[in-house]
Coordinates of C-alpha atoms and ligand atoms in Angstrom, one line a residue:
X1322 CA -0.1 0.0 0.1
X1323 CA 1.4 3.3 -0.9
X1324 CA 0.8 6.5 1.3
X1325 CA -2.9 6.7 1.9
X1326 CA -3.0 10.2 0.6
X1327 CA -2.2 9.2 -2.8
X1328 CA -4.3 6.2 -2.8
X1329 CA -7.3 8.5 -2.5
X1330 CA -6.0 10.8 -5.1
X1331 CA -6.2 8.0 -7.5
X1332 CA -10.0 7.7 -6.7
X1333 CA -10.3 11.0 -8.3
X1334 CA -7.8 11.3 -11.0
X1335 CA -9.6 13.4 -13.4
X1336 CA -10.4 16.2 -10.8
X1337 CA -8.3 19.3 -10.5
X1338 CA -6.1 19.1 -7.3
X1339 CA -3.8 22.0 -7.7
X1340 CA -3.8 25.6 -9.3
X1341 CA -0.3 26.9 -9.6
X1342 CA 2.0 28.9 -12.0
X1343 CA -1.2 29.9 -13.8
X1344 CA -2.3 26.4 -14.6
X1345 CA -4.6 23.5 -13.2
X1346 CA -3.3 20.0 -12.4
X1347 CA -5.1 17.0 -11.9
X1348 CA -4.9 14.4 -9.5
X1349 CA -4.1 11.8 -11.9
X1350 CA -1.2 13.9 -13.2
X1351 CA 0.3 14.5 -9.7
X1352 CA 0.0 10.9 -8.8
X1353 CA 1.9 9.8 -12.2
X1354 CA 4.5 12.4 -11.4
X1355 CA 5.0 11.6 -7.9
X1356 CA 5.3 7.7 -9.2
X1357 CA 7.9 9.0 -11.4
X1358 CA 9.8 11.2 -9.1
X1359 CA 9.6 8.1 -6.9
X1360 CA 11.4 5.7 -9.2
X1361 CA 14.0 8.3 -9.6
X1362 CA 14.7 8.6 -5.9
X1363 CA 14.8 4.9 -5.2
X1364 CA 17.3 4.2 -8.3
X1365 CA 18.4 0.9 -7.6
X1366 CA 16.6 0.3 -4.2
X1367 CA 13.3 -1.1 -3.5
X1368 CA 12.4 1.2 -0.3
X1369 CA 14.2 4.3 1.0
X1370 CA 13.8 2.9 4.2
X1371 CA 13.4 6.1 6.1
X1372 CA 16.2 7.9 4.3
X1373 CA 15.8 11.7 4.9
X1374 CA 15.1 13.5 1.5
X1375 CA 15.3 17.2 2.1
X1376 CA 13.4 19.4 -0.8
X1377 CA 13.7 23.2 -1.4
X1378 CA 10.8 23.5 -3.8
X1379 CA 8.2 26.0 -4.7
X1380 CA 4.6 25.9 -3.5
X1381 CA 2.4 24.1 -6.3
X1382 CA 2.4 21.1 -8.5
X1383 CA 6.1 20.6 -7.8
X1384 CA 5.9 20.6 -4.1
X1385 CA 3.1 18.3 -3.8
X1386 CA 4.6 15.6 -6.4
X1387 CA 7.9 15.9 -4.6
X1388 CA 6.5 15.3 -1.1
X1389 CA 4.1 12.5 -2.5
X1390 CA 7.4 10.8 -4.4
X1391 CA 9.1 10.9 -1.0
X1392 CA 6.2 9.4 1.0
X1393 CA 5.7 6.5 -1.5
X1394 CA 9.2 5.7 -1.7
X1395 CA 9.5 5.3 1.8
X1396 CA 11.5 8.4 2.6
X1397 CA 11.3 10.9 5.3
X1398 CA 10.2 14.4 4.0
X1399 CA 12.2 17.1 5.2
X1400 CA 10.8 20.4 3.7
X1401 CA 13.3 23.2 3.6
X1402 CA 12.7 27.0 4.1
X1403 CA 12.6 28.9 0.7
X1404 CA 14.2 32.0 2.3
X1405 CA 16.6 30.4 4.9
X1406 CA 20.3 31.8 4.2
X1407 CA 22.8 28.8 3.6
X1408 CA 23.9 28.4 7.2
X1409 CA 20.3 27.6 8.1
X1410 CA 19.8 25.4 5.3
X1411 CA 23.2 23.5 5.8
X1412 CA 22.1 23.0 9.8
X1413 CA 19.0 21.2 8.5
X1414 CA 20.9 19.0 6.1
X1415 CA 23.3 18.3 8.4
X1416 CA 21.0 17.7 11.3
X1417 CA 18.9 15.2 9.5
X1418 CA 21.7 13.6 7.7
X1419 CA 19.8 13.9 4.3
X1420 CA 21.4 11.8 1.4
X1421 CA 19.2 13.1 -1.2
X1422 CA 17.9 16.8 -2.0
X1423 CA 15.5 17.9 -4.6
X1424 CA 15.2 21.6 -5.8
X1425 CA 13.4 23.9 -7.8
X1426 CA 16.1 25.1 -10.2
X1427 CA 16.5 28.6 -8.9
X1428 CA 17.5 27.0 -5.4
X1429 CA 20.4 25.0 -7.2
X1430 CA 23.2 27.8 -6.9
X1431 CA 22.5 28.0 -3.1
X1432 CA 22.5 24.1 -2.4
X1433 CA 25.3 23.2 -4.8
X1434 CA 28.3 24.7 -2.6
X1435 CA 26.4 22.9 0.5
X1436 CA 27.5 19.5 -1.1
X1437 CA 31.1 20.3 -0.2
X1438 CA 30.4 20.2 3.4
X1439 CA 30.7 17.5 6.1
X1440 CA 28.3 15.3 4.4
X1441 CA 27.8 15.3 0.6
X1442 CA 24.3 14.6 -0.8
X1443 CA 22.8 13.8 -4.2
X1444 CA 21.2 17.0 -5.7
X1445 CA 18.0 16.5 -7.7
X1446 CA 16.9 19.2 -9.9
X1447 CA 13.2 19.3 -10.9
X1448 CA 13.8 20.1 -14.4
X1449 CA 16.3 17.1 -14.5
X1450 CA 13.6 14.8 -13.0
X1451 CA 11.2 16.0 -15.2
X1452 CA 13.4 15.3 -18.2
X1453 CA 14.6 12.1 -17.0
X1454 CA 13.6 9.0 -19.0
X1455 CA 10.3 7.3 -17.7
X1456 CA 11.5 4.0 -16.2
X1457 CA 8.9 1.4 -16.5
X1458 CA 7.1 1.9 -13.3
X1459 CA 8.8 0.0 -10.3
X1460 CA 6.9 -1.7 -7.8
X1461 CA 6.7 0.8 -4.7
X1462 CA 7.3 -0.4 -1.1
X1463 CA 4.6 -1.4 1.1
X1464 CA 4.6 1.1 4.2
X1465 CA 3.4 0.8 7.7
X1466 CA 1.8 3.8 9.2
X1467 CA 4.4 3.7 12.1
X1468 CA 7.0 4.4 9.6
X1469 CA 8.5 7.8 9.9
X1470 CA 7.2 10.5 7.3
X1471 CA 8.4 13.8 8.0
X1472 CA 10.8 16.2 10.1
X1473 CA 9.8 19.9 10.6
X1474 CA 12.1 22.1 12.4
X1475 CA 10.8 24.2 15.4
X1476 CA 12.5 26.5 17.7
X1477 CA 12.9 25.4 21.4
X1478 CA 14.1 27.0 24.8
X1479 CA 17.5 25.6 23.8
X1480 CA 19.7 27.2 21.0
X1481 CA 19.3 25.6 17.8
X1482 CA 16.0 24.3 16.3
X1483 CA 14.9 20.8 16.9
X1484 CA 13.4 18.6 14.1
X1485 CA 10.1 17.1 14.9
X1486 CA 9.4 13.6 13.5
X1487 CA 5.9 12.8 12.9
X1488 CA 4.9 9.1 11.5
X1489 CA 2.4 8.1 8.9
X1490 CA -0.2 7.6 11.8
X1491 CA 0.5 11.0 13.1
X1492 CA -0.2 12.8 10.0
X1493 CA -3.4 10.8 9.2
X1494 CA -4.4 11.4 12.4
X1495 CA -3.6 15.3 12.2
X1496 CA -5.8 15.6 8.8
X1497 CA -8.6 13.3 9.6
X1498 CA -9.4 15.4 13.0
X1499 CA -9.7 18.3 10.8
X1500 CA -11.7 16.9 8.1
X1501 CA -14.2 16.1 10.6
X1502 CA -14.0 19.2 12.7
X1503 CA -14.1 21.7 9.9
X1504 CA -16.2 19.6 7.5
X1505 CA -13.5 19.3 4.4
X1506 CA -15.5 18.6 1.3
X1507 CA -14.5 17.4 -2.2
X1508 CA -16.3 20.6 -3.7
X1509 CA -14.0 22.8 -1.4
X1510 CA -11.4 25.2 -3.0
X1511 CA -8.6 26.8 -0.7
X1512 CA -5.9 29.1 -1.3
X1513 CA -2.3 28.5 0.3
X1514 CA -0.4 31.5 1.0
X1515 CA 1.5 29.8 3.8
X1516 CA 5.3 28.6 3.7
X1517 CA 5.4 25.1 3.3
X1518 CA 8.1 24.0 6.1
X1519 CA 5.3 24.2 8.8
X1520 CA 2.4 22.3 9.9
X1521 CA 0.0 25.4 9.4
X1522 CA 0.6 25.4 5.7
X1523 CA 1.5 21.8 5.0
X1524 CA -1.1 19.9 6.7
X1525 CA -3.9 22.1 7.5
X1526 CA -3.8 23.7 3.9
X1527 CA -2.3 21.5 1.5
X1528 CA -2.8 18.0 2.9
X1529 CA -6.2 18.7 4.2
X1530 CA -7.7 19.8 1.0
X1531 CA -6.0 17.2 -1.2
X1532 CA -7.3 14.3 1.3
X1533 CA -10.7 15.9 0.8
X1534 CA -10.4 15.7 -3.1
X1535 CA -10.6 19.6 -3.1
X1536 CA -8.7 22.1 -5.0
X1537 CA -5.6 23.8 -3.4
X1538 CA -4.6 27.0 -5.2
X1539 CA -1.1 28.5 -4.6
X1540 CA 0.2 31.7 -4.4
X1541 CA 4.0 31.7 -4.5
X1542 CA 4.3 34.7 -1.8
X1543 CA 1.9 36.6 0.0
X1544 CA 0.6 39.7 -1.4
X1545 CA -2.6 41.2 0.0
X1546 CA -3.8 42.7 -3.3
X1547 CA -3.6 39.3 -5.1
X1548 CA -4.9 37.4 -1.9
X1549 CA -8.2 39.6 -1.9
X1550 CA -8.4 39.3 -5.9
X1551 CA -8.3 35.3 -5.6
X1552 CA -10.6 35.3 -2.5
X1553 CA -13.3 36.8 -4.8
X1554 CA -13.4 33.4 -6.8
X1555 CA -17.0 32.2 -5.9
X1556 CA -16.1 28.8 -5.6
X1557 CA -13.1 29.6 -3.3
X1558 CA -14.5 28.5 0.1
X1559 CA -11.8 28.1 2.5
X1560 CA -9.0 30.3 3.8
X1561 CA -6.5 30.0 6.6
X1562 CA -3.9 32.3 7.7
X1563 CA -1.8 33.7 10.7
X1564 CA -3.1 36.6 12.5
X1565 CA -0.5 38.9 10.7
X1566 CA -1.8 38.2 7.5
X1567 CA -5.3 39.0 8.4
X1568 CA -3.8 42.3 9.9
X1569 CA -2.1 42.9 6.6
X1570 CA -5.4 42.2 4.5
X1571 CA -7.3 44.7 6.9
X1572 CA -4.7 47.3 6.3
X1573 CA -4.9 46.9 2.5
X1574 CA -8.9 46.9 2.3
X1575 CA -9.0 49.9 4.9
X1576 CA -7.1 51.7 2.0
X1577 CA -9.7 51.0 -0.5
X1578 CA -12.8 52.9 -1.5
X1579 CA -16.1 52.2 0.2
X1580 CA -17.4 50.7 -2.6
X1581 CA -14.8 48.5 -3.4
X1582 CA -14.7 47.5 0.4
X1583 CA -18.5 46.7 0.2
X1584 CA -17.8 44.7 -3.1
X1585 CA -15.2 42.6 -1.4
X1586 CA -17.4 42.1 1.8
X1587 CA -20.3 40.8 -0.4
X1588 CA -17.7 38.2 -1.7
X1589 CA -16.1 37.4 1.4
X1590 CA -19.6 36.5 3.1
X1591 CA -19.8 33.6 0.9
X1592 CA -16.8 31.9 2.0
X1593 CA -17.7 28.6 4.0
X1594 CA -14.7 28.9 6.7
X1595 CA -12.0 31.1 7.5
X1596 CA -9.3 30.3 10.0
X1597 CA -6.8 31.9 12.1
X1598 CA -4.2 30.3 14.1
X1599 CA -0.3 29.8 14.7
X1600 CA -0.2 32.9 17.2
X1601 CA -3.0 34.6 19.4
X1602 CA -5.5 36.3 17.4
X1603 CA -6.0 39.9 18.8
X1604 CA -9.9 40.7 19.5
X1605 CA -9.2 43.7 17.6
X1606 CA -8.2 41.9 14.5
X1607 CA -11.1 39.5 14.7
X1608 CA -13.5 42.4 15.1
X1609 CA -12.2 44.2 12.2
X1610 CA -12.2 41.3 10.2
X1611 CA -15.9 40.5 11.0
X1612 CA -16.7 44.3 10.0
X1613 CA -14.6 43.7 6.6
X1614 CA -16.0 40.3 5.7
X1615 CA -18.8 39.2 8.0
X1616 CA -16.7 36.2 9.3
X1617 CA -16.0 35.6 12.9
X1618 CA -12.6 33.8 12.3
X1619 CA -12.3 30.4 13.6
X1620 CA -9.4 30.5 16.0
X1621 CA -7.5 27.4 16.8
X1622 CA -4.6 26.2 18.7
X1623 CA -1.8 24.0 17.5
X1624 CA 1.8 23.2 17.6
X1625 CA 4.5 21.5 15.4
X1626 CA 4.8 18.6 17.7
X1627 CA 1.1 17.8 18.1
X1628 CA -0.6 19.4 14.9
X1629 CA -4.0 21.0 15.9
X1630 CA -5.2 20.3 19.3
X1631 CA -7.9 23.1 20.5
X1632 CA -10.3 24.7 18.2
X1633 CA -13.3 26.8 18.3
X1634 CA -16.4 25.3 16.9
X1635 CA -17.5 25.1 13.3
X1636 CA -20.8 25.6 14.0
X1637 CA -21.7 27.4 17.2
X1638 CA -20.3 30.5 18.9
X1639 CA -16.5 31.3 18.3
X1640 CA -15.6 33.2 21.2
X1641 CA -12.8 36.1 20.8
X1642 CA -9.8 35.5 22.7
X1643 CA -10.5 32.1 23.2
X1644 CA -9.4 29.1 21.4
X1645 CA -12.3 26.8 22.0
X1646 CA -12.7 22.8 22.5
X1647 CA -10.3 19.9 22.2
X1648 CA -10.4 18.6 18.6
X1649 CA -11.3 14.8 17.9
X1650 CA -9.1 12.2 19.5
X1651 CA -7.1 14.9 21.4
X1652 CA -7.1 14.6 25.0
X1653 CA -6.4 18.1 26.9
X1654 CA -5.3 18.4 30.4
X1655 CA -4.2 21.4 32.5
X1656 CA -1.4 21.0 34.9
X1657 CA -0.8 23.8 37.7
X1658 CA 2.4 24.9 38.9
X1659 CA 2.0 22.5 42.0
X1660 CA 2.0 19.4 39.2
X1661 CA -1.7 18.8 39.9
X1662 CA -4.1 18.7 36.8
X1663 CA -6.5 21.5 37.5
X1664 CA -10.0 22.5 36.1
X1665 CA -10.5 26.1 37.5
X1666 CA -6.9 27.3 37.6
X1667 CA -4.5 28.3 34.8
X1668 CA -2.1 25.6 34.2
X1669 CA 0.2 24.1 31.2
X1670 CA -1.5 22.7 28.4
X1671 CA -0.6 18.7 28.1
X1672 CA -1.7 16.7 25.1
X1673 CA -2.2 13.1 24.5
X1674 CA -3.6 11.3 21.1
X1675 CA -2.7 9.6 17.9
X1676 CA -1.7 13.1 16.1
X1677 CA 1.2 13.6 18.8
X1678 CA 4.5 13.3 17.1
X1679 CA 7.1 10.3 17.7
X1680 CA 10.4 12.2 18.7
X1681 CA 12.8 15.1 18.4
X1682 CA 15.0 13.9 15.4
X1683 CA 18.4 12.4 17.2
X1684 CA 17.7 13.9 20.4
X1685 CA 16.4 11.5 23.0
X1686 CA 16.8 13.4 25.9
X1687 CA 15.0 16.4 24.7
X1688 CA 12.2 14.0 23.6
X1689 CA 12.0 12.2 27.0
X1690 CA 11.9 15.7 28.8
X1691 CA 9.0 16.8 26.7
X1692 CA 6.9 14.0 27.9
X1693 CA 5.7 13.3 31.6
X1694 CA 6.1 10.0 32.8
X1695 CA 2.4 9.1 31.9
X1696 CA 3.0 10.0 28.4
X1697 CA 1.6 13.4 28.2
X1698 CA 3.1 16.0 25.9
X1699 CA 4.2 19.2 27.7
X1700 CA 3.2 22.2 25.3
X1701 CA 5.0 25.1 27.6
X1702 CA 1.9 27.1 26.8
X1703 CA -0.4 28.2 29.7
X1704 CA -4.1 28.2 29.6
X1705 CA -7.4 28.5 31.3
X1706 CA -10.8 26.8 31.1
X1707 CA -13.6 29.4 31.4
X1708 CA -17.1 28.3 30.5
X1709 CA -15.9 25.6 28.4
X1710 CA -13.6 27.4 26.2
X1711 CA -10.0 27.2 26.5
X1712 CA -8.2 30.8 26.7
X1713 CA -4.3 30.7 26.0
X1714 CA -2.5 32.9 28.7
X1715 CA 1.0 32.7 27.3
X1716 CA 4.1 30.6 27.2
X1717 CA 5.9 29.3 30.2
X1718 CA 9.3 30.4 28.8
X1719 CA 10.1 34.2 28.1
X1720 CA 12.6 32.9 25.4
X1721 CA 10.0 31.7 22.9
X1722 CA 9.0 34.3 20.8
X1723 CA 6.2 34.3 18.0
X1724 CA 6.5 36.5 15.2
X1725 CA 4.5 36.7 12.2
X1726 CA 3.5 33.4 13.2
X1727 CA 6.8 32.0 13.4
X1728 CA 8.4 30.4 16.6
X1729 CA 11.7 32.0 17.4
X1730 CA 14.2 31.0 19.9
X1731 CA 15.6 34.2 21.8
X1732 CA 18.6 32.0 22.8
X1733 CA 19.4 31.2 19.1
X1734 CA 19.5 34.7 18.3
X1735 CA 21.5 35.6 21.3
X1736 CA 24.1 33.0 20.3
X1737 CA 24.3 34.4 16.6
X1738 CA 24.7 38.2 18.2
X1739 CA 27.6 37.1 20.5
X1740 CA 29.6 35.9 17.4
X1741 CA 29.8 39.2 16.1
X1742 CA 33.2 41.2 16.9
X1743 CA 31.7 44.2 18.3
X1744 CA 29.3 42.6 20.7
X1745 CA 30.4 41.9 24.3
X1746 CA 26.8 40.7 25.3
X1747 CA 23.3 40.9 24.6
X1748 CA 19.8 39.8 25.5
X1749 CA 16.9 39.0 23.0
X1750 CA 12.9 39.8 24.1
X1751 CA 9.7 39.6 22.1
X1752 CA 8.6 43.4 22.0
X1753 CA 4.7 43.2 21.6
X1754 CA 3.4 44.4 18.3
X1755 CA 0.0 44.9 16.9
X1756 CA 1.0 43.5 13.5
X1757 CA 3.6 41.0 14.0
X1758 CA 2.4 39.7 17.5
X1759 CA 6.0 40.2 18.6
X1760 CA 8.8 41.7 17.0
X1761 CA 12.4 40.6 17.9
X1762 CA 14.0 43.3 20.2
X1763 CA 17.8 42.8 21.1
X1764 CA 19.5 44.7 24.0
X1765 CA 23.4 44.9 23.3
X1766 CA 26.2 45.9 25.1
X1767 CA 28.8 47.0 22.8
X1768 CA 32.7 46.4 22.8
X1769 CA 33.4 48.8 20.2
X1770 CA 31.2 51.1 18.0
X1771 CA 29.5 49.0 15.1
X1772 CA 28.4 50.0 11.7
X1773 CA 24.6 49.2 11.5
X1774 CA 24.4 48.8 7.9
X1775 CA 27.1 46.3 7.7
X1776 CA 25.8 44.6 11.0
X1777 CA 22.3 44.1 9.5
X1778 CA 24.2 42.5 6.5
X1779 CA 26.1 40.3 8.6
X1780 CA 23.1 39.2 10.6
X1781 CA 21.2 38.5 7.0
X1782 CA 23.8 36.0 6.2
X1783 CA 23.2 34.1 9.6
X1784 CA 19.6 34.2 10.3
X1785 CA 16.4 33.9 8.2
X1786 CA 14.5 37.3 7.7
X1787 CA 12.0 36.8 10.4
X1788 CA 14.5 36.1 13.1
X1789 CA 16.6 39.3 12.7
X1790 CA 16.0 41.7 15.3
X1791 CA 13.9 44.7 14.3
X1792 CA 14.2 47.0 17.4
X1793 CA 18.0 47.5 19.2
X1794 CA 18.8 49.2 22.4
X1795 CA 22.4 49.8 23.1
X1796 CA 23.1 49.5 26.8
X1797 CA 26.0 49.7 29.3
X1798 CA 24.7 46.9 31.4
X1799 CA 22.1 44.3 31.3
X1800 CA 19.5 44.1 34.3
X1801 CA 20.4 41.0 36.3
X1802 CA 18.9 39.2 39.4
X1803 CA 20.9 38.0 42.6
X1804 CA 22.0 35.2 40.7
X1805 CA 23.5 37.2 37.6
X1806 CA 20.8 36.1 35.4
X1807 CA 19.4 38.7 33.0
X1808 CA 15.9 39.8 34.1
X1809 CA 14.2 40.1 30.7
X1810 CA 11.0 41.5 32.1
X1811 CA 12.9 44.4 33.1
X1812 CA 14.3 44.9 29.9
X1813 CA 11.0 44.8 27.8
X1814 CA 10.2 48.4 29.2
X1815 CA 13.3 49.7 27.6
X1816 CA 11.6 48.9 23.9
X1817 CA 8.4 50.9 24.5
Ligands
MCA1175 C1 9.2 40.0 7.8 N1 9.4 41.3 8.2 C2 9.5 41.6 9.4 C3 9.2 40.1 10.0 N2 9.1 39.2 8.8 N3 9.4 42.3 10.3 C4 9.2 42.3 11.7 N4 8.9 40.8 12.0 C5 8.8 40.0 11.2 N5 8.8 38.8 11.7 C6 9.9 42.6 7.2 C7 10.8 42.2 6.2 O1 12.0 42.5 6.5 C8 10.4 43.4 5.1 O2 10.8 44.6 5.6 C9 8.7 43.4 5.4 O3 8.6 42.9 6.4 C10 8.2 42.3 4.3 O4 9.0 41.2 4.4 P1 8.4 39.6 3.8 O5 9.4 38.7 4.0 O6 8.0 40.1 2.2 O7 7.2 39.4 4.6 P2 5.7 39.1 4.2 O8 6.0 37.9 3.0 O9 4.8 40.2 4.2 O10 5.4 38.1 5.6 C11 4.6 38.2 6.5 C12 4.0 36.9 6.6 C13 5.0 35.8 6.8 C14 3.3 36.7 5.4 C15 3.2 36.8 7.6 O11 5.7 36.0 7.9 C16 4.4 34.3 6.9 O12 4.4 33.6 6.0 N6 4.2 34.1 8.2 C17 3.6 32.7 8.4 C18 4.6 31.7 9.1 C19 3.8 30.2 9.5 O13 3.2 29.7 8.3 N7 3.9 29.9 10.6 C20 3.2 28.7 10.9 C21 4.0 27.9 12.0 P3 11.4 45.6 4.5 O14 10.5 45.8 3.4 O15 11.9 46.7 5.4 O16 12.6 44.8 4.0 S1 3.2 27.7 13.4 C22 2.5 26.1 13.0 O17 2.4 25.5 11.9 C23 1.6 25.6 14.1 C24 1.4 24.1 14.1 C25 0.2 26.3 14.2 O18 -0.5 26.5 14.9 O19 0.0 26.8 13.2
AMP1176 P1 5.4 25.9 16.3 O1 6.0 25.5 17.2 O2 5.6 27.0 15.4 O3 4.2 24.9 15.8 O4 4.2 27.0 17.3 C1 3.4 26.5 18.0 C2 3.1 27.7 19.1 O5 2.2 28.7 18.5 C3 2.0 27.1 20.3 O6 3.0 26.4 21.2 C4 1.5 28.4 20.9 O7 2.6 29.2 21.5 C5 1.4 29.1 20.0 N1 -0.1 29.2 18.9 C6 -0.5 28.4 18.0 N2 -1.8 28.9 17.9 C7 -2.1 29.7 18.9 C8 -3.3 30.5 19.2 N3 -4.4 30.1 18.5 N4 -3.1 31.3 20.4 C9 -2.0 31.6 21.0 N5 -0.9 30.7 20.7 C10 -0.8 30.0 19.6

């Protein structure tokens, strides 16, 4: 048996699956292409046996074909962020020990030099794969659902990001709970504007729509005007995004004439479902979006390690500032500071269920530490249950930030800043920001004066755009407690 999403696709082979690069691509074509790519990835082998296959492929038909190819060949799919600088790409490639990499042609110049690194890998370009002779279809391996399927990188309280390993069974559970809760149907059509190296884009948008036999339209990058134009397509029924995207869409629509805004509202009203997640949705954004579109956004809570866990109802009251109820198959408990389960006090959200990840790649200790002895995953998020609805209160660690829906480790950025010759010491905090949720703020003690333009360039070579500090404070000393530890709560007011 091949991976289930591909088996399902075969049942509606003549139906359109993907809209990308201005063209419509049918399920049957994508299945054939995935089988062809799988044959090439396998070469002489019969099963990739969980070999890591990293892929840096543009959103659209190529992305889906490669992801399916890796799965049906028995590999582990490792999607790479398209905007990472070479150092960040190298980290993921080395950490997963990827032997095979597939890339859209434009990324080859970026990846080619990395082959000279500690671990050489085979690099396939999409155009080379497309041109290569069609082998007689190889028999593909029979996959057990317990096999590892994907590794996604997520920032934690430690320095470098950790690879979150999910099995085919985990992914199936993550998809099926959303099919049920959000009523995905074959007649749906969705628009993907999210990056495809995170659960929100990969699972909630792309896999869920294709699992249902629906159509997934891809925009290569988020552009408010284009998104609004596409949302006006009458058959486009489902849209999912992070709060920053809704904020940007609101700003764009507020700049249009009243007549155009009324026209847009008329079209948005016809959508079946609009979802927000990945970061707290400010009540002000929810209310403004209601005025603009007539939709109360469905806010839900999730995490790379667990997929989605809590959601406002599809039908029923969506409470501003709350994330709702546990999704099907998800068990949730809150654990207070005294270590006891609580029903009426704030506590850490702990999660159990078939969607919860298997392990952090190559990090046995970190995996063990993230679960309780009786198998609950500790999210590090604090919530409270009020009138049956969960409300997220924040994170237990001040070192985890959320900016534009991206999770960022303050420690990772501090480690990078300290490598700069002009930096003596530093501390990084998340500065509240209406548009981005938080922006990265860096308090720095300088050894000697630095040229800010050169400094920004230096940072851009080492960090993806969204991790680069946006606000700087240059201090003589950092606030510390009696133990000598920087008190980040005292730093924050300096950024206001
Ligand atoms: C970019 N800029 C920023 C940031 N990012 N400024 C402050 N903070 C940031 N984080 C600046 C750029 O430097 C640039 O400035 C300008 O904004 C536009 O940059 P660009 O990269 O073009 O930004 P964008 O395309 O407008 O991106 C905004 C975005 C993006 C679309 C909201 O951040 C995004 O796709 N976020 C989604 C992330 C996501 O999917 N997370 C899900 C993970 P200048 O013009 O001055 O150069 S969480 C998850 O999966 C869990 C399971 C869950 O619950 O969902
Ligand atoms: P990531 O590791 O990138 O998957 O991010 C998961 C984190 O995003 C969670 O641990 C939460 O801190 C945050 N998050 C996701 N959805 C929400 C939400 N609706 N409200 C508040 N925080 C959220």
